[in-house]
Amino acid sequence: MNEQLNGTNVILVPILSDNYSYILEKNGDVAVIDPGQPEPIINELKNRDLTPSIILNTHHHSDHIAGNKAIMDQYGATLIAPEKDFHRIPDIDISVKEGSPLTFSSEKIQILETPGHTNGHICYYLPESKIIFAGDLIFAMGCGRAFEGTPEELFNSLQKIKALPLETQIYCGHEYTLANAEFCLSIEPDNVDLIARHKIVKQYRDNNLPTIPTTLEEELKTNVFLRAENASTFADIRAKKDNF
Ligand code: ZN
Ligand code: FE
């Protein structure tokens, strides 16, 4: 469990082969983010005696939503998901877009619309706790594939992350960190921060430890997708990664 600012706790739940789902807890209020598989999350909730009142989805891919129904059935949780995914995520209770008012345990949650990986992709940003649930927009030293959008859209979405405070803790949807570090090194072999971080994440992964959360500050030093200065450089790097 990671204790954040404001008494906010984030519990990372490894699911499927390399996904992370998250349980957010504050003052007894509980949210589940991107439940791509129900059992490990329900087990974790039971072990900690937590009852989620809401589920937050970042996008419609099944590895982020397949556990929605089981958790709704078990706990009566309210499903909050992107408005643009209304036709393709079943059972949405509240659909949200940028600017939609949303609070969790009296803390504001800001919705960022971040298309590119999918058209409807959103991130959930908690400015007081300085954490963001970023789904498949950004990973540690990586970013999602442009499945539905253009590389330019993905680049623009990443600029929204870049504008957040440096200390923002980023909780992303997958443990791709080690492979991403290796790719980043192929682009910036002389980046000393990257060389150092690669060693650290290698140790973490050798010991089967998660490398998440990351921070915006670390990403700005080592994530070649975030470091791309314009959309065309970004598109080049994205294309290289697709064939790496
Ligand atoms: Zn996805
Ligand atoms: Fe995913």
JSON list of C-alpha atoms and ligand atoms in Angstrom, two decimals:
[
{"chain": "A", "resi": 1, "resn": "MET", "atom": "CA", "xyz": [0.00, 0.00, 0.00]},
{"chain": "A", "resi": 2, "resn": "ASN", "atom": "CA", "xyz": [1.29, 3.42, -0.95]},
{"chain": "A", "resi": 3, "resn": "GLU", "atom": "CA", "xyz": [0.37, 6.26, 1.36]},
{"chain": "A", "resi": 4, "resn": "GLN", "atom": "CA", "xyz": [-0.06, 9.49, -0.51]},
{"chain": "A", "resi": 5, "resn": "LEU", "atom": "CA", "xyz": [-0.74, 13.04, 0.52]},
{"chain": "A", "resi": 6, "resn": "ASN", "atom": "CA", "xyz": [-3.96, 13.81, 2.36]},
{"chain": "A", "resi": 7, "resn": "GLY", "atom": "CA", "xyz": [-4.38, 10.36, 3.90]},
{"chain": "A", "resi": 8, "resn": "THR", "atom": "CA", "xyz": [-5.06, 8.88, 0.49]},
{"chain": "A", "resi": 9, "resn": "ASN", "atom": "CA", "xyz": [-3.95, 5.27, 0.06]},
{"chain": "A", "resi": 10, "resn": "VAL", "atom": "CA", "xyz": [-3.42, 3.42, -3.18]},
{"chain": "A", "resi": 11, "resn": "ILE", "atom": "CA", "xyz": [-3.27, -0.37, -3.25]},
{"chain": "A", "resi": 12, "resn": "LEU", "atom": "CA", "xyz": [-1.78, -1.85, -6.37]},
{"chain": "A", "resi": 13, "resn": "VAL", "atom": "CA", "xyz": [-3.39, -5.09, -7.53]},
{"chain": "A", "resi": 14, "resn": "PRO", "atom": "CA", "xyz": [-1.54, -7.11, -10.18]},
{"chain": "A", "resi": 15, "resn": "ILE", "atom": "CA", "xyz": [-4.03, -8.75, -12.53]},
{"chain": "A", "resi": 16, "resn": "LEU", "atom": "CA", "xyz": [-3.89, -10.80, -15.76]},
{"chain": "A", "resi": 17, "resn": "SER", "atom": "CA", "xyz": [-0.33, -11.13, -17.12]},
{"chain": "A", "resi": 18, "resn": "ASP", "atom": "CA", "xyz": [1.01, -7.60, -16.74]},
{"chain": "A", "resi": 19, "resn": "ASN", "atom": "CA", "xyz": [-1.88, -5.28, -15.82]},
{"chain": "A", "resi": 20, "resn": "TYR", "atom": "CA", "xyz": [-2.35, -3.24, -12.68]},
{"chain": "A", "resi": 21, "resn": "SER", "atom": "CA", "xyz": [-5.70, -2.42, -11.20]},
{"chain": "A", "resi": 22, "resn": "TYR", "atom": "CA", "xyz": [-5.84, -0.06, -8.21]},
{"chain": "A", "resi": 23, "resn": "ILE", "atom": "CA", "xyz": [-7.85, 0.33, -5.04]},
{"chain": "A", "resi": 24, "resn": "LEU", "atom": "CA", "xyz": [-8.03, 3.92, -3.82]},
{"chain": "A", "resi": 25, "resn": "GLU", "atom": "CA", "xyz": [-8.92, 4.44, -0.17]},
{"chain": "A", "resi": 26, "resn": "LYS", "atom": "CA", "xyz": [-9.46, 7.62, 1.80]},
{"chain": "A", "resi": 27, "resn": "ASN", "atom": "CA", "xyz": [-11.29, 8.05, 5.11]},
{"chain": "A", "resi": 28, "resn": "GLY", "atom": "CA", "xyz": [-13.04, 4.73, 4.56]},
{"chain": "A", "resi": 29, "resn": "ASP", "atom": "CA", "xyz": [-14.23, 5.64, 1.06]},
{"chain": "A", "resi": 30, "resn": "VAL", "atom": "CA", "xyz": [-13.08, 3.19, -1.58]},
{"chain": "A", "resi": 31, "resn": "ALA", "atom": "CA", "xyz": [-12.77, 3.27, -5.36]},
{"chain": "A", "resi": 32, "resn": "VAL", "atom": "CA", "xyz": [-11.54, 0.61, -7.76]},
{"chain": "A", "resi": 33, "resn": "ILE", "atom": "CA", "xyz": [-9.73, 1.69, -10.91]},
{"chain": "A", "resi": 34, "resn": "ASP", "atom": "CA", "xyz": [-9.71, -0.38, -14.10]},
{"chain": "A", "resi": 35, "resn": "PRO", "atom": "CA", "xyz": [-10.75, -3.79, -12.80]},
{"chain": "A", "resi": 36, "resn": "GLY", "atom": "CA", "xyz": [-9.69, -5.97, -15.72]},
{"chain": "A", "resi": 37, "resn": "GLN", "atom": "CA", "xyz": [-10.19, -9.19, -13.74]},
{"chain": "A", "resi": 38, "resn": "PRO", "atom": "CA", "xyz": [-12.49, -9.49, -10.73]},
{"chain": "A", "resi": 39, "resn": "GLU", "atom": "CA", "xyz": [-11.04, -12.20, -8.46]},
{"chain": "A", "resi": 40, "resn": "PRO", "atom": "CA", "xyz": [-7.73, -10.66, -7.37]},
{"chain": "A", "resi": 41, "resn": "ILE", "atom": "CA", "xyz": [-9.44, -7.34, -6.65]},
{"chain": "A", "resi": 42, "resn": "ILE", "atom": "CA", "xyz": [-12.33, -8.85, -4.70]},
{"chain": "A", "resi": 43, "resn": "ASN", "atom": "CA", "xyz": [-9.81, -10.92, -2.69]},
{"chain": "A", "resi": 44, "resn": "GLU", "atom": "CA", "xyz": [-7.82, -7.81, -1.86]},
{"chain": "A", "resi": 45, "resn": "LEU", "atom": "CA", "xyz": [-10.99, -5.93, -0.88]},
{"chain": "A", "resi": 46, "resn": "LYS", "atom": "CA", "xyz": [-12.06, -8.83, 1.37]},
{"chain": "A", "resi": 47, "resn": "ASN", "atom": "CA", "xyz": [-8.64, -9.12, 3.00]},
{"chain": "A", "resi": 48, "resn": "ARG", "atom": "CA", "xyz": [-8.68, -5.45, 3.87]},
{"chain": "A", "resi": 49, "resn": "ASP", "atom": "CA", "xyz": [-12.39, -5.34, 4.69]},
{"chain": "A", "resi": 50, "resn": "LEU", "atom": "CA", "xyz": [-13.04, -2.60, 2.13]},
{"chain": "A", "resi": 51, "resn": "THR", "atom": "CA", "xyz": [-16.28, -1.88, 0.29]},
{"chain": "A", "resi": 52, "resn": "PRO", "atom": "CA", "xyz": [-15.93, 0.09, -2.94]},
{"chain": "A", "resi": 53, "resn": "SER", "atom": "CA", "xyz": [-18.60, 2.66, -3.73]},
{"chain": "A", "resi": 54, "resn": "ILE", "atom": "CA", "xyz": [-17.31, 3.52, -7.20]},
{"chain": "A", "resi": 55, "resn": "ILE", "atom": "CA", "xyz": [-15.43, 1.97, -10.11]},
{"chain": "A", "resi": 56, "resn": "LEU", "atom": "CA", "xyz": [-13.48, 4.20, -12.48]},
{"chain": "A", "resi": 57, "resn": "ASN", "atom": "CA", "xyz": [-12.65, 3.07, -16.02]},
{"chain": "A", "resi": 58, "resn": "THR", "atom": "CA", "xyz": [-10.05, 4.82, -18.16]},
{"chain": "A", "resi": 59, "resn": "HIS", "atom": "CA", "xyz": [-11.03, 3.18, -21.46]},
{"chain": "A", "resi": 60, "resn": "HIS", "atom": "CA", "xyz": [-13.01, 0.36, -23.00]},
{"chain": "A", "resi": 61, "resn": "HIS", "atom": "CA", "xyz": [-10.34, -2.34, -23.43]},
{"chain": "A", "resi": 62, "resn": "SER", "atom": "CA", "xyz": [-11.34, -5.56, -21.71]},
{"chain": "A", "resi": 63, "resn": "ASP", "atom": "CA", "xyz": [-8.14, -5.74, -19.64]},
{"chain": "A", "resi": 64, "resn": "HIS", "atom": "CA", "xyz": [-9.44, -2.60, -17.89]},
{"chain": "A", "resi": 65, "resn": "ILE", "atom": "CA", "xyz": [-13.17, -3.34, -17.59]},
{"chain": "A", "resi": 66, "resn": "ALA", "atom": "CA", "xyz": [-13.81, -7.11, -17.51]},
{"chain": "A", "resi": 67, "resn": "GLY", "atom": "CA", "xyz": [-14.24, -7.08, -13.72]},
{"chain": "A", "resi": 68, "resn": "ASN", "atom": "CA", "xyz": [-16.77, -4.22, -13.62]},
{"chain": "A", "resi": 69, "resn": "LYS", "atom": "CA", "xyz": [-19.85, -6.40, -13.44]},
{"chain": "A", "resi": 70, "resn": "ALA", "atom": "CA", "xyz": [-18.66, -8.76, -10.71]},
{"chain": "A", "resi": 71, "resn": "ILE", "atom": "CA", "xyz": [-17.67, -5.84, -8.47]},
{"chain": "A", "resi": 72, "resn": "MET", "atom": "CA", "xyz": [-20.93, -3.99, -9.18]},
{"chain": "A", "resi": 73, "resn": "ASP", "atom": "CA", "xyz": [-22.93, -7.13, -8.38]},
{"chain": "A", "resi": 74, "resn": "GLN", "atom": "CA", "xyz": [-21.02, -7.85, -5.21]},
{"chain": "A", "resi": 75, "resn": "TYR", "atom": "CA", "xyz": [-20.85, -4.35, -3.74]},
{"chain": "A", "resi": 76, "resn": "GLY", "atom": "CA", "xyz": [-23.43, -2.26, -5.61]},
{"chain": "A", "resi": 77, "resn": "ALA", "atom": "CA", "xyz": [-20.65, 0.04, -6.77]},
{"chain": "A", "resi": 78, "resn": "THR", "atom": "CA", "xyz": [-21.40, 2.86, -9.20]},
{"chain": "A", "resi": 79, "resn": "LEU", "atom": "CA", "xyz": [-19.62, 2.59, -12.56]},
{"chain": "A", "resi": 80, "resn": "ILE", "atom": "CA", "xyz": [-18.01, 5.79, -13.82]},
{"chain": "A", "resi": 81, "resn": "ALA", "atom": "CA", "xyz": [-16.56, 5.69, -17.34]},
{"chain": "A", "resi": 82, "resn": "PRO", "atom": "CA", "xyz": [-15.78, 7.91, -20.34]},
{"chain": "A", "resi": 83, "resn": "GLU", "atom": "CA", "xyz": [-18.79, 9.46, -22.06]},
{"chain": "A", "resi": 84, "resn": "LYS", "atom": "CA", "xyz": [-17.28, 8.59, -25.45]},
{"chain": "A", "resi": 85, "resn": "ASP", "atom": "CA", "xyz": [-17.29, 4.92, -24.47]},
{"chain": "A", "resi": 86, "resn": "PHE", "atom": "CA", "xyz": [-20.96, 4.92, -23.54]},
{"chain": "A", "resi": 87, "resn": "HIS", "atom": "CA", "xyz": [-21.80, 2.59, -26.45]},
{"chain": "A", "resi": 88, "resn": "ARG", "atom": "CA", "xyz": [-19.03, 0.11, -25.75]},
{"chain": "A", "resi": 89, "resn": "ILE", "atom": "CA", "xyz": [-18.68, -0.19, -21.97]},
{"chain": "A", "resi": 90, "resn": "PRO", "atom": "CA", "xyz": [-21.73, -2.00, -20.56]},
{"chain": "A", "resi": 91, "resn": "ASP", "atom": "CA", "xyz": [-23.69, -0.83, -17.50]},
{"chain": "A", "resi": 92, "resn": "ILE", "atom": "CA", "xyz": [-22.22, 2.69, -17.12]},
{"chain": "A", "resi": 93, "resn": "ASP", "atom": "CA", "xyz": [-23.98, 4.63, -14.33]},
{"chain": "A", "resi": 94, "resn": "ILE", "atom": "CA", "xyz": [-22.23, 7.96, -14.76]},
{"chain": "A", "resi": 95, "resn": "SER", "atom": "CA", "xyz": [-20.41, 8.95, -17.92]},
{"chain": "A", "resi": 96, "resn": "VAL", "atom": "CA", "xyz": [-17.81, 11.68, -17.63]},
{"chain": "A", "resi": 97, "resn": "LYS", "atom": "CA", "xyz": [-15.76, 13.98, -19.82]},
{"chain": "A", "resi": 98, "resn": "GLU", "atom": "CA", "xyz": [-13.26, 16.76, -19.26]},
{"chain": "A", "resi": 99, "resn": "GLY", "atom": "CA", "xyz": [-14.81, 19.25, -16.86]},
{"chain": "A", "resi": 100, "resn": "SER", "atom": "CA", "xyz": [-17.34, 16.82, -15.37]},
{"chain": "A", "resi": 101, "resn": "PRO", "atom": "CA", "xyz": [-17.61, 17.42, -11.62]},
{"chain": "A", "resi": 102, "resn": "LEU", "atom": "CA", "xyz": [-16.48, 14.36, -9.71]},
{"chain": "A", "resi": 103, "resn": "THR", "atom": "CA", "xyz": [-15.51, 14.01, -6.06]},
{"chain": "A", "resi": 104, "resn": "PHE", "atom": "CA", "xyz": [-14.14, 11.15, -4.01]},
{"chain": "A", "resi": 105, "resn": "SER", "atom": "CA", "xyz": [-14.16, 11.41, -0.22]},
{"chain": "A", "resi": 106, "resn": "SER", "atom": "CA", "xyz": [-14.57, 15.19, -0.50]},
{"chain": "A", "resi": 107, "resn": "GLU", "atom": "CA", "xyz": [-11.58, 15.42, -2.83]},
{"chain": "A", "resi": 108, "resn": "LYS", "atom": "CA", "xyz": [-11.96, 16.68, -6.36]},
{"chain": "A", "resi": 109, "resn": "ILE", "atom": "CA", "xyz": [-11.16, 14.28, -9.21]},
{"chain": "A", "resi": 110, "resn": "GLN", "atom": "CA", "xyz": [-10.32, 16.01, -12.45]},
{"chain": "A", "resi": 111, "resn": "ILE", "atom": "CA", "xyz": [-11.04, 14.23, -15.72]},
{"chain": "A", "resi": 112, "resn": "LEU", "atom": "CA", "xyz": [-8.48, 14.66, -18.49]},
{"chain": "A", "resi": 113, "resn": "GLU", "atom": "CA", "xyz": [-9.56, 13.62, -21.97]},
{"chain": "A", "resi": 114, "resn": "THR", "atom": "CA", "xyz": [-6.54, 11.86, -23.42]},
{"chain": "A", "resi": 115, "resn": "PRO", "atom": "CA", "xyz": [-7.37, 10.30, -26.82]},
{"chain": "A", "resi": 116, "resn": "GLY", "atom": "CA", "xyz": [-4.86, 8.36, -28.91]},
{"chain": "A", "resi": 117, "resn": "HIS", "atom": "CA", "xyz": [-4.67, 4.87, -27.45]},
{"chain": "A", "resi": 118, "resn": "THR", "atom": "CA", "xyz": [-8.47, 4.83, -27.81]},
{"chain": "A", "resi": 119, "resn": "ASN", "atom": "CA", "xyz": [-10.75, 7.69, -28.81]},
{"chain": "A", "resi": 120, "resn": "GLY", "atom": "CA", "xyz": [-12.52, 7.76, -25.48]},
{"chain": "A", "resi": 121, "resn": "HIS", "atom": "CA", "xyz": [-9.51, 7.36, -23.18]},
{"chain": "A", "resi": 122, "resn": "ILE", "atom": "CA", "xyz": [-9.54, 9.51, -20.03]},
{"chain": "A", "resi": 123, "resn": "CYS", "atom": "CA", "xyz": [-7.26, 9.93, -17.01]},
{"chain": "A", "resi": 124, "resn": "TYR", "atom": "CA", "xyz": [-8.38, 10.60, -13.43]},
{"chain": "A", "resi": 125, "resn": "TYR", "atom": "CA", "xyz": [-6.28, 13.25, -11.70]},
{"chain": "A", "resi": 126, "resn": "LEU", "atom": "CA", "xyz": [-6.51, 14.05, -7.97]},
{"chain": "A", "resi": 127, "resn": "PRO", "atom": "CA", "xyz": [-4.81, 17.45, -7.61]},
{"chain": "A", "resi": 128, "resn": "GLU", "atom": "CA", "xyz": [-4.88, 17.50, -3.80]},
{"chain": "A", "resi": 129, "resn": "SER", "atom": "CA", "xyz": [-3.33, 14.04, -3.44]},
{"chain": "A", "resi": 130, "resn": "LYS", "atom": "CA", "xyz": [-1.14, 14.70, -6.52]},
{"chain": "A", "resi": 131, "resn": "ILE", "atom": "CA", "xyz": [-1.87, 11.35, -8.11]},
{"chain": "A", "resi": 132, "resn": "ILE", "atom": "CA", "xyz": [-3.12, 10.36, -11.53]},
{"chain": "A", "resi": 133, "resn": "PHE", "atom": "CA", "xyz": [-4.62, 7.13, -12.80]},
{"chain": "A", "resi": 134, "resn": "ALA", "atom": "CA", "xyz": [-3.36, 7.18, -16.34]},
{"chain": "A", "resi": 135, "resn": "GLY", "atom": "CA", "xyz": [-4.64, 3.90, -17.83]},
{"chain": "A", "resi": 136, "resn": "ASP", "atom": "CA", "xyz": [-2.80, 3.14, -21.06]},
{"chain": "A", "resi": 137, "resn": "LEU", "atom": "CA", "xyz": [-1.86, 6.73, -21.93]},
{"chain": "A", "resi": 138, "resn": "ILE", "atom": "CA", "xyz": [1.54, 6.75, -20.29]},
{"chain": "A", "resi": 139, "resn": "PHE", "atom": "CA", "xyz": [3.66, 3.97, -18.77]},
{"chain": "A", "resi": 140, "resn": "ALA", "atom": "CA", "xyz": [6.94, 4.15, -16.89]},
{"chain": "A", "resi": 141, "resn": "MET", "atom": "CA", "xyz": [9.34, 5.09, -19.72]},
{"chain": "A", "resi": 142, "resn": "GLY", "atom": "CA", "xyz": [6.63, 4.35, -22.27]},
{"chain": "A", "resi": 143, "resn": "CYS", "atom": "CA", "xyz": [3.25, 5.23, -23.67]},
{"chain": "A", "resi": 144, "resn": "GLY", "atom": "CA", "xyz": [0.29, 3.35, -25.09]},
{"chain": "A", "resi": 145, "resn": "ARG", "atom": "CA", "xyz": [0.02, 2.42, -28.74]},
{"chain": "A", "resi": 146, "resn": "ALA", "atom": "CA", "xyz": [-2.04, 4.70, -30.96]},
{"chain": "A", "resi": 147, "resn": "PHE", "atom": "CA", "xyz": [-4.71, 2.07, -31.62]},
{"chain": "A", "resi": 148, "resn": "GLU", "atom": "CA", "xyz": [-7.60, 4.38, -32.49]},
{"chain": "A", "resi": 149, "resn": "GLY", "atom": "CA", "xyz": [-6.08, 7.84, -32.66]},
{"chain": "A", "resi": 150, "resn": "THR", "atom": "CA", "xyz": [-3.17, 9.36, -34.54]},
{"chain": "A", "resi": 151, "resn": "PRO", "atom": "CA", "xyz": [0.32, 9.72, -33.04]},
{"chain": "A", "resi": 152, "resn": "GLU", "atom": "CA", "xyz": [-0.34, 13.46, -33.01]},
{"chain": "A", "resi": 153, "resn": "GLU", "atom": "CA", "xyz": [-3.40, 13.01, -30.80]},
{"chain": "A", "resi": 154, "resn": "LEU", "atom": "CA", "xyz": [-1.39, 10.81, -28.47]},
{"chain": "A", "resi": 155, "resn": "PHE", "atom": "CA", "xyz": [1.37, 13.44, -28.39]},
{"chain": "A", "resi": 156, "resn": "ASN", "atom": "CA", "xyz": [-1.18, 16.14, -27.50]},
{"chain": "A", "resi": 157, "resn": "SER", "atom": "CA", "xyz": [-2.63, 13.95, -24.76]},
{"chain": "A", "resi": 158, "resn": "LEU", "atom": "CA", "xyz": [0.83, 13.45, -23.27]},
{"chain": "A", "resi": 159, "resn": "GLN", "atom": "CA", "xyz": [1.29, 17.23, -23.14]},
{"chain": "A", "resi": 160, "resn": "LYS", "atom": "CA", "xyz": [-1.56, 17.29, -20.59]},
{"chain": "A", "resi": 161, "resn": "ILE", "atom": "CA", "xyz": [0.47, 14.98, -18.36]},
{"chain": "A", "resi": 162, "resn": "LYS", "atom": "CA", "xyz": [3.55, 17.14, -18.88]},
{"chain": "A", "resi": 163, "resn": "ALA", "atom": "CA", "xyz": [1.66, 20.14, -17.53]},
{"chain": "A", "resi": 164, "resn": "LEU", "atom": "CA", "xyz": [1.01, 18.52, -14.12]},
{"chain": "A", "resi": 165, "resn": "PRO", "atom": "CA", "xyz": [3.19, 19.18, -11.05]},
{"chain": "A", "resi": 166, "resn": "LEU", "atom": "CA", "xyz": [6.57, 17.39, -11.15]},
{"chain": "A", "resi": 167, "resn": "GLU", "atom": "CA", "xyz": [5.83, 15.39, -8.00]},
{"chain": "A", "resi": 168, "resn": "THR", "atom": "CA", "xyz": [2.66, 13.87, -9.45]},
{"chain": "A", "resi": 169, "resn": "GLN", "atom": "CA", "xyz": [2.56, 10.11, -8.81]},
{"chain": "A", "resi": 170, "resn": "ILE", "atom": "CA", "xyz": [1.56, 8.27, -11.97]},
{"chain": "A", "resi": 171, "resn": "TYR", "atom": "CA", "xyz": [-0.36, 5.00, -11.64]},
{"chain": "A", "resi": 172, "resn": "CYS", "atom": "CA", "xyz": [-0.53, 3.34, -15.05]},
{"chain": "A", "resi": 173, "resn": "GLY", "atom": "CA", "xyz": [-2.25, 0.26, -16.40]},
{"chain": "A", "resi": 174, "resn": "HIS", "atom": "CA", "xyz": [0.68, -2.07, -17.11]},
{"chain": "A", "resi": 175, "resn": "GLU", "atom": "CA", "xyz": [4.05, -3.30, -15.86]},
{"chain": "A", "resi": 176, "resn": "TYR", "atom": "CA", "xyz": [6.00, -2.70, -19.07]},
{"chain": "A", "resi": 177, "resn": "THR", "atom": "CA", "xyz": [8.81, -0.80, -17.37]},
{"chain": "A", "resi": 178, "resn": "LEU", "atom": "CA", "xyz": [11.84, -2.98, -18.04]},
{"chain": "A", "resi": 179, "resn": "ALA", "atom": "CA", "xyz": [11.13, -3.49, -21.74]},
{"chain": "A", "resi": 180, "resn": "ASN", "atom": "CA", "xyz": [10.37, 0.22, -22.02]},
{"chain": "A", "resi": 181, "resn": "ALA", "atom": "CA", "xyz": [13.69, 1.12, -20.39]},
{"chain": "A", "resi": 182, "resn": "GLU", "atom": "CA", "xyz": [15.49, -1.02, -22.94]},
{"chain": "A", "resi": 183, "resn": "PHE", "atom": "CA", "xyz": [13.70, 0.71, -25.77]},
{"chain": "A", "resi": 184, "resn": "CYS", "atom": "CA", "xyz": [14.41, 4.18, -24.33]},
{"chain": "A", "resi": 185, "resn": "LEU", "atom": "CA", "xyz": [18.11, 3.26, -24.11]},
{"chain": "A", "resi": 186, "resn": "SER", "atom": "CA", "xyz": [18.08, 2.45, -27.82]},
{"chain": "A", "resi": 187, "resn": "ILE", "atom": "CA", "xyz": [16.94, 6.04, -28.48]},
{"chain": "A", "resi": 188, "resn": "GLU", "atom": "CA", "xyz": [19.05, 7.81, -25.82]},
{"chain": "A", "resi": 189, "resn": "PRO", "atom": "CA", "xyz": [22.02, 5.52, -25.08]},
{"chain": "A", "resi": 190, "resn": "ASP", "atom": "CA", "xyz": [23.95, 8.31, -23.30]},
{"chain": "A", "resi": 191, "resn": "ASN", "atom": "CA", "xyz": [21.18, 9.49, -20.98]},
{"chain": "A", "resi": 192, "resn": "VAL", "atom": "CA", "xyz": [22.75, 8.95, -17.53]},
{"chain": "A", "resi": 193, "resn": "ASP", "atom": "CA", "xyz": [19.41, 9.15, -15.69]},
{"chain": "A", "resi": 194, "resn": "LEU", "atom": "CA", "xyz": [18.07, 6.48, -18.00]},
{"chain": "A", "resi": 195, "resn": "ILE", "atom": "CA", "xyz": [21.10, 4.23, -17.56]},
{"chain": "A", "resi": 196, "resn": "ALA", "atom": "CA", "xyz": [20.73, 4.49, -13.78]},
{"chain": "A", "resi": 197, "resn": "ARG", "atom": "CA", "xyz": [16.99, 3.91, -13.84]},
{"chain": "A", "resi": 198, "resn": "HIS", "atom": "CA", "xyz": [17.34, 0.88, -16.10]},
{"chain": "A", "resi": 199, "resn": "LYS", "atom": "CA", "xyz": [19.61, -0.75, -13.49]},
{"chain": "A", "resi": 200, "resn": "ILE", "atom": "CA", "xyz": [17.14, -0.04, -10.71]},
{"chain": "A", "resi": 201, "resn": "VAL", "atom": "CA", "xyz": [14.10, -1.36, -12.54]},
{"chain": "A", "resi": 202, "resn": "LYS", "atom": "CA", "xyz": [16.07, -4.46, -13.55]},
{"chain": "A", "resi": 203, "resn": "GLN", "atom": "CA", "xyz": [16.69, -5.18, -9.85]},
{"chain": "A", "resi": 204, "resn": "TYR", "atom": "CA", "xyz": [13.03, -4.57, -9.02]},
{"chain": "A", "resi": 205, "resn": "ARG", "atom": "CA", "xyz": [11.84, -6.91, -11.73]},
{"chain": "A", "resi": 206, "resn": "ASP", "atom": "CA", "xyz": [14.44, -9.57, -10.88]},
{"chain": "A", "resi": 207, "resn": "ASN", "atom": "CA", "xyz": [12.83, -9.57, -7.42]},
{"chain": "A", "resi": 208, "resn": "ASN", "atom": "CA", "xyz": [9.35, -9.52, -8.92]},
{"chain": "A", "resi": 209, "resn": "LEU", "atom": "CA", "xyz": [8.58, -6.11, -7.41]},
{"chain": "A", "resi": 210, "resn": "PRO", "atom": "CA", "xyz": [6.34, -3.54, -9.10]},
{"chain": "A", "resi": 211, "resn": "THR", "atom": "CA", "xyz": [8.00, -0.44, -10.55]},
{"chain": "A", "resi": 212, "resn": "ILE", "atom": "CA", "xyz": [4.81, 1.61, -10.23]},
{"chain": "A", "resi": 213, "resn": "PRO", "atom": "CA", "xyz": [4.01, 4.34, -9.32]},
{"chain": "A", "resi": 214, "resn": "THR", "atom": "CA", "xyz": [6.39, 6.52, -11.22]},
{"chain": "A", "resi": 215, "resn": "THR", "atom": "CA", "xyz": [6.54, 10.30, -10.97]},
{"chain": "A", "resi": 216, "resn": "LEU", "atom": "CA", "xyz": [6.30, 12.94, -13.64]},
{"chain": "A", "resi": 217, "resn": "GLU", "atom": "CA", "xyz": [9.75, 14.15, -12.62]},
{"chain": "A", "resi": 218, "resn": "GLU", "atom": "CA", "xyz": [11.31, 10.75, -13.32]},
{"chain": "A", "resi": 219, "resn": "GLU", "atom": "CA", "xyz": [9.44, 10.42, -16.59]},
{"chain": "A", "resi": 220, "resn": "LEU", "atom": "CA", "xyz": [10.63, 13.81, -17.83]},
{"chain": "A", "resi": 221, "resn": "LYS", "atom": "CA", "xyz": [14.21, 12.62, -17.37]},
{"chain": "A", "resi": 222, "resn": "THR", "atom": "CA", "xyz": [13.85, 9.16, -18.85]},
{"chain": "A", "resi": 223, "resn": "ASN", "atom": "CA", "xyz": [10.70, 8.68, -20.95]},
{"chain": "A", "resi": 224, "resn": "VAL", "atom": "CA", "xyz": [11.63, 9.29, -24.58]},
{"chain": "A", "resi": 225, "resn": "PHE", "atom": "CA", "xyz": [7.96, 9.70, -25.55]},
{"chain": "A", "resi": 226, "resn": "LEU", "atom": "CA", "xyz": [7.52, 12.52, -23.08]},
{"chain": "A", "resi": 227, "resn": "ARG", "atom": "CA", "xyz": [10.87, 14.00, -24.05]},
{"chain": "A", "resi": 228, "resn": "ALA", "atom": "CA", "xyz": [9.91, 14.24, -27.76]},
{"chain": "A", "resi": 229, "resn": "GLU", "atom": "CA", "xyz": [9.76, 17.93, -28.56]},
{"chain": "A", "resi": 230, "resn": "ASN", "atom": "CA", "xyz": [7.19, 17.80, -31.32]},
{"chain": "A", "resi": 231, "resn": "ALA", "atom": "CA", "xyz": [4.55, 15.54, -32.80]},
{"chain": "A", "resi": 232, "resn": "SER", "atom": "CA", "xyz": [6.66, 14.37, -35.72]},
{"chain": "A", "resi": 233, "resn": "THR", "atom": "CA", "xyz": [9.61, 13.32, -33.53]},
{"chain": "A", "resi": 234, "resn": "PHE", "atom": "CA", "xyz": [7.09, 11.61, -31.28]},
{"chain": "A", "resi": 235, "resn": "ALA", "atom": "CA", "xyz": [5.49, 9.77, -34.23]},
{"chain": "A", "resi": 236, "resn": "ASP", "atom": "CA", "xyz": [8.95, 8.56, -35.31]},
{"chain": "A", "resi": 237, "resn": "ILE", "atom": "CA", "xyz": [9.72, 7.19, -31.85]},
{"chain": "A", "resi": 238, "resn": "ARG", "atom": "CA", "xyz": [6.26, 5.61, -31.55]},
{"chain": "A", "resi": 239, "resn": "ALA", "atom": "CA", "xyz": [6.76, 3.85, -34.90]},
{"chain": "A", "resi": 240, "resn": "LYS", "atom": "CA", "xyz": [10.18, 2.55, -33.81]},
{"chain": "A", "resi": 241, "resn": "LYS", "atom": "CA", "xyz": [8.70, 1.18, -30.59]},
{"chain": "A", "resi": 242, "resn": "ASP", "atom": "CA", "xyz": [5.97, -0.63, -32.53]},
{"chain": "A", "resi": 243, "resn": "ASN", "atom": "CA", "xyz": [8.72, -2.58, -34.29]},
{"chain": "A", "resi": 244, "resn": "PHE", "atom": "CA", "xyz": [11.20, -2.91, -31.42]},
{"chain": "B", "resi": 1, "resn": "ZN", "atom": "ZN", "xyz": [-5.70, -0.47, -23.46]},
{"chain": "B", "resi": 2, "resn": "FE", "atom": "FE", "xyz": [-4.33, -2.16, -21.27]}
]
